């Protein structure tokens, strides 16, 4: 077992030196499967890459570059995925246990799916794709989240906070679901996932608070 002696700042400054832009923050992790993800200008990257040569980090920068062509991105992806991060930083203990389905989950998810279908019909003319809805006990401040694929930007799942579901009345939960559905719409339209002008316009259109953060009383 190798213990990483690198600090996250080292990896971040190396990536920036190699041309990383369009990212506000770099966080490291030791997940088993996801090597890197970029969401809302935060890059999460496996800390094993701190041990990688510049050639591999350069591939990551090319992969993340918006101007890169599809073929160049694929080649860059193959290059950084070939680097054996787990040789340098062993995987963290599996955290899936914390997210194991709990009694009552199926009924809640069924209700959320029904809401998704109804809101989709009313506000999006039924155009949004069917999407998995999951619950998370790890969200402390956030109410919900849309997960999109890093490579193609396609929506993967909507995640709602268990804490939100436990504490707040159903209309507030539906409000959050609709907020995440506006992000789903952005992802499906190929728009950036943010709270910019397109988000605000659509949010007003569907009748939700056109902001990233809202107060739930
Ligand atoms: Zn949002």
Coordinates of C-alpha atoms and ligand atoms in Angstrom, one line a residue:
X1 CA 0.0 0.0 0.0
X2 CA 1.3 3.4 -1.0
X3 CA 0.4 6.4 1.0
X4 CA 0.0 9.6 -1.0
X5 CA 2.3 12.4 0.1
X6 CA 0.9 14.8 -2.4
X7 CA -1.4 17.6 -1.4
X8 CA -4.4 18.3 -3.6
X9 CA -2.9 21.8 -4.4
X10 CA 0.0 20.2 -6.1
X11 CA -2.2 18.3 -8.5
X12 CA -4.4 21.4 -9.1
X13 CA -1.4 23.6 -9.8
X14 CA 0.1 21.0 -12.2
X15 CA -3.3 20.7 -14.1
X16 CA -3.4 24.5 -14.3
X17 CA 0.1 24.7 -15.5
X18 CA -0.8 22.2 -18.2
X19 CA -3.7 24.4 -19.4
X20 CA -6.7 23.6 -17.2
X21 CA -9.3 26.3 -17.5
X22 CA -13.1 26.6 -17.0
X23 CA -12.7 25.0 -13.6
X24 CA -13.1 27.0 -10.3
X25 CA -12.0 24.3 -7.9
X26 CA -10.3 20.9 -7.9
X27 CA -11.2 18.3 -5.3
X28 CA -9.7 14.9 -4.9
X29 CA -11.3 11.6 -4.0
X30 CA -10.5 7.9 -3.9
X31 CA -13.6 6.5 -5.5
X32 CA -13.5 3.0 -7.0
X33 CA -15.0 3.7 -10.4
X34 CA -15.3 7.4 -11.2
X35 CA -11.9 8.8 -12.1
X36 CA -13.0 12.3 -12.7
X37 CA -16.2 14.3 -12.9
X38 CA -16.8 17.9 -13.7
X39 CA -19.9 19.6 -12.4
X40 CA -20.7 23.2 -12.0
X41 CA -17.1 24.1 -12.6
X42 CA -15.8 21.8 -9.8
X43 CA -13.5 19.1 -11.0
X44 CA -13.4 16.0 -8.8
X45 CA -10.4 13.8 -9.6
X46 CA -9.0 10.6 -8.2
X47 CA -6.0 11.5 -6.0
X48 CA -4.0 8.7 -7.6
X49 CA -3.4 11.2 -10.5
X50 CA -1.1 13.2 -8.2
X51 CA 1.4 10.3 -9.0
X52 CA 0.8 10.5 -12.8
X53 CA 3.4 12.0 -15.2
X54 CA 2.6 15.3 -17.0
X55 CA 1.7 13.3 -20.1
X56 CA -1.3 11.7 -18.3
X57 CA -2.4 15.0 -16.7
X58 CA -2.1 16.7 -20.1
X59 CA -4.5 14.1 -21.4
X60 CA -7.0 15.0 -18.6
X61 CA -6.7 18.7 -19.6
X62 CA -7.3 17.8 -23.2
X63 CA -10.3 15.6 -22.3
X64 CA -11.8 18.5 -20.3
X65 CA -11.2 21.1 -22.9
X66 CA -14.5 22.3 -24.5
X67 CA -12.8 23.0 -27.8
X68 CA -11.5 19.4 -28.1
X69 CA -12.9 17.3 -30.9
X70 CA -14.7 14.1 -30.2
X71 CA -11.9 11.8 -31.4
X72 CA -9.2 13.8 -29.5
X73 CA -11.3 13.5 -26.4
X74 CA -11.7 9.8 -26.8
X75 CA -7.9 9.4 -27.2
X76 CA -7.2 11.5 -24.2
X77 CA -9.7 9.6 -22.2
X78 CA -8.1 6.3 -23.1
X79 CA -4.7 7.7 -22.1
X80 CA -5.7 8.9 -18.6
X81 CA -7.8 5.8 -17.9
X82 CA -4.8 3.6 -18.6
X83 CA -2.9 5.2 -15.7
X84 CA -3.2 2.8 -12.7
X85 CA -4.5 5.2 -10.0
X86 CA -5.3 2.4 -7.6
X87 CA -1.7 1.3 -7.5
X88 CA -0.9 4.6 -5.9
X89 CA -4.0 5.2 -3.9
X90 CA -6.1 2.2 -2.9
X91 CA -9.8 2.6 -3.2
X92 CA -11.7 4.0 -0.2
X93 CA -13.9 1.6 1.7
X94 CA -17.2 1.2 -0.1
X95 CA -19.7 3.8 1.0
X96 CA -22.6 2.2 -0.8
X97 CA -23.8 0.8 2.5
X98 CA -24.9 4.3 3.6
X99 CA -27.1 4.5 0.5
X100 CA -28.6 1.1 0.8
X101 CA -32.4 1.2 0.2
X102 CA -34.4 1.9 3.4
X103 CA -37.9 0.8 4.3
X104 CA -40.3 3.0 2.6
X105 CA -38.0 4.1 -0.2
X106 CA -39.9 2.3 -2.9
X107 CA -43.1 4.1 -2.1
X108 CA -41.4 7.5 -2.0
X109 CA -39.6 6.9 -5.3
X110 CA -42.8 5.7 -6.9
X111 CA -44.5 8.9 -5.8
X112 CA -41.6 11.0 -7.1
X113 CA -41.8 9.2 -10.4
X114 CA -45.5 9.9 -10.7
X115 CA -44.8 13.6 -10.0
X116 CA -42.0 13.6 -12.6
X117 CA -44.4 12.2 -15.2
X118 CA -47.1 14.7 -14.3
X119 CA -44.8 17.7 -14.2
X120 CA -43.2 16.5 -17.4
X121 CA -46.6 16.4 -19.1
X122 CA -47.7 19.8 -17.8
X123 CA -44.4 21.9 -18.2
X124 CA -42.3 20.1 -20.8
X125 CA -45.0 18.7 -23.1
X126 CA -43.8 15.2 -22.0
X127 CA -40.5 15.7 -23.8
X128 CA -38.2 14.9 -20.9
X129 CA -36.8 11.4 -20.8
X130 CA -37.6 8.9 -18.1
X131 CA -34.8 9.2 -15.5
X132 CA -33.9 7.2 -12.4
X133 CA -34.7 9.1 -9.2
X134 CA -32.6 8.3 -6.1
X135 CA -32.4 9.4 -2.5
X136 CA -29.3 10.5 -0.7
X137 CA -28.7 10.7 3.0
X138 CA -25.4 12.6 2.4
X139 CA -26.8 15.9 1.3
X140 CA -26.7 18.3 4.2
X141 CA -27.5 21.6 2.7
X142 CA -28.5 20.8 -0.9
X143 CA -32.1 19.7 -1.5
X144 CA -31.5 17.9 -4.8
X145 CA -29.1 17.3 -7.6
X146 CA -29.1 16.3 -11.3
X147 CA -26.3 14.0 -12.2
X148 CA -25.1 14.2 -15.8
X149 CA -22.5 12.1 -17.6
X150 CA -19.1 13.7 -17.8
X151 CA -18.3 12.5 -21.3
X152 CA -21.6 13.2 -23.1
X153 CA -23.4 15.5 -20.6
X154 CA -26.5 13.3 -20.7
X155 CA -28.7 13.3 -17.6
X156 CA -28.1 10.2 -15.5
X157 CA -30.3 10.6 -12.4
X158 CA -32.1 13.0 -10.2
X159 CA -31.1 12.7 -6.6
X160 CA -33.2 14.2 -3.7
X161 CA -32.1 14.7 -0.2
X162 CA -33.6 12.3 2.4
X163 CA -33.4 15.1 4.9
X164 CA -35.5 17.4 2.7
X165 CA -38.1 14.6 2.2
X166 CA -38.2 14.0 6.0
X167 CA -38.5 17.6 7.1
X168 CA -40.4 19.5 4.4
X169 CA -43.9 19.2 3.0
X170 CA -44.5 17.5 -0.3
X171 CA -45.1 20.7 -2.4
X172 CA -41.6 21.8 -1.4
X173 CA -40.2 18.4 -2.5
X174 CA -42.0 18.8 -5.8
X175 CA -40.6 22.3 -6.2
X176 CA -37.1 20.8 -5.8
X177 CA -38.0 18.0 -8.2
X178 CA -39.1 20.6 -10.8
X179 CA -35.9 22.6 -10.2
X180 CA -33.9 19.4 -11.0
X181 CA -36.1 18.8 -14.0
X182 CA -35.2 22.2 -15.4
X183 CA -31.5 21.0 -15.1
X184 CA -32.5 17.8 -16.8
X185 CA -34.1 19.9 -19.6
X186 CA -30.8 21.9 -19.9
X187 CA -28.8 18.7 -20.1
X188 CA -31.1 17.2 -22.7
X189 CA -30.9 20.4 -24.8
X190 CA -27.1 20.4 -24.6
X191 CA -27.2 23.6 -22.6
X192 CA -24.7 24.2 -19.7
X193 CA -25.8 23.0 -16.3
X194 CA -26.0 26.3 -14.4
X195 CA -28.4 28.9 -13.1
X196 CA -27.9 31.3 -15.9
X197 CA -30.3 33.0 -18.2
X198 CA -31.7 29.9 -19.8
X199 CA -32.3 28.4 -16.4
X200 CA -34.0 31.5 -15.0
X201 CA -36.3 31.9 -18.0
X202 CA -37.4 28.2 -17.9
X203 CA -37.8 28.3 -14.2
X204 CA -40.2 31.3 -14.4
X205 CA -42.0 29.5 -17.2
X206 CA -42.6 26.4 -15.1
X207 CA -43.4 28.5 -12.0
X208 CA -40.5 27.8 -9.6
X209 CA -38.0 30.1 -7.9
X210 CA -35.4 31.0 -10.6
X211 CA -32.5 30.7 -8.2
X212 CA -29.9 28.2 -7.2
X213 CA -30.8 28.5 -3.5
X214 CA -34.2 28.8 -1.9
X215 CA -35.4 29.0 1.6
X216 CA -37.7 26.3 2.7
X217 CA -39.8 27.2 5.8
Ligands
LIG1 ZN1 -29.9 24.0 -9.5

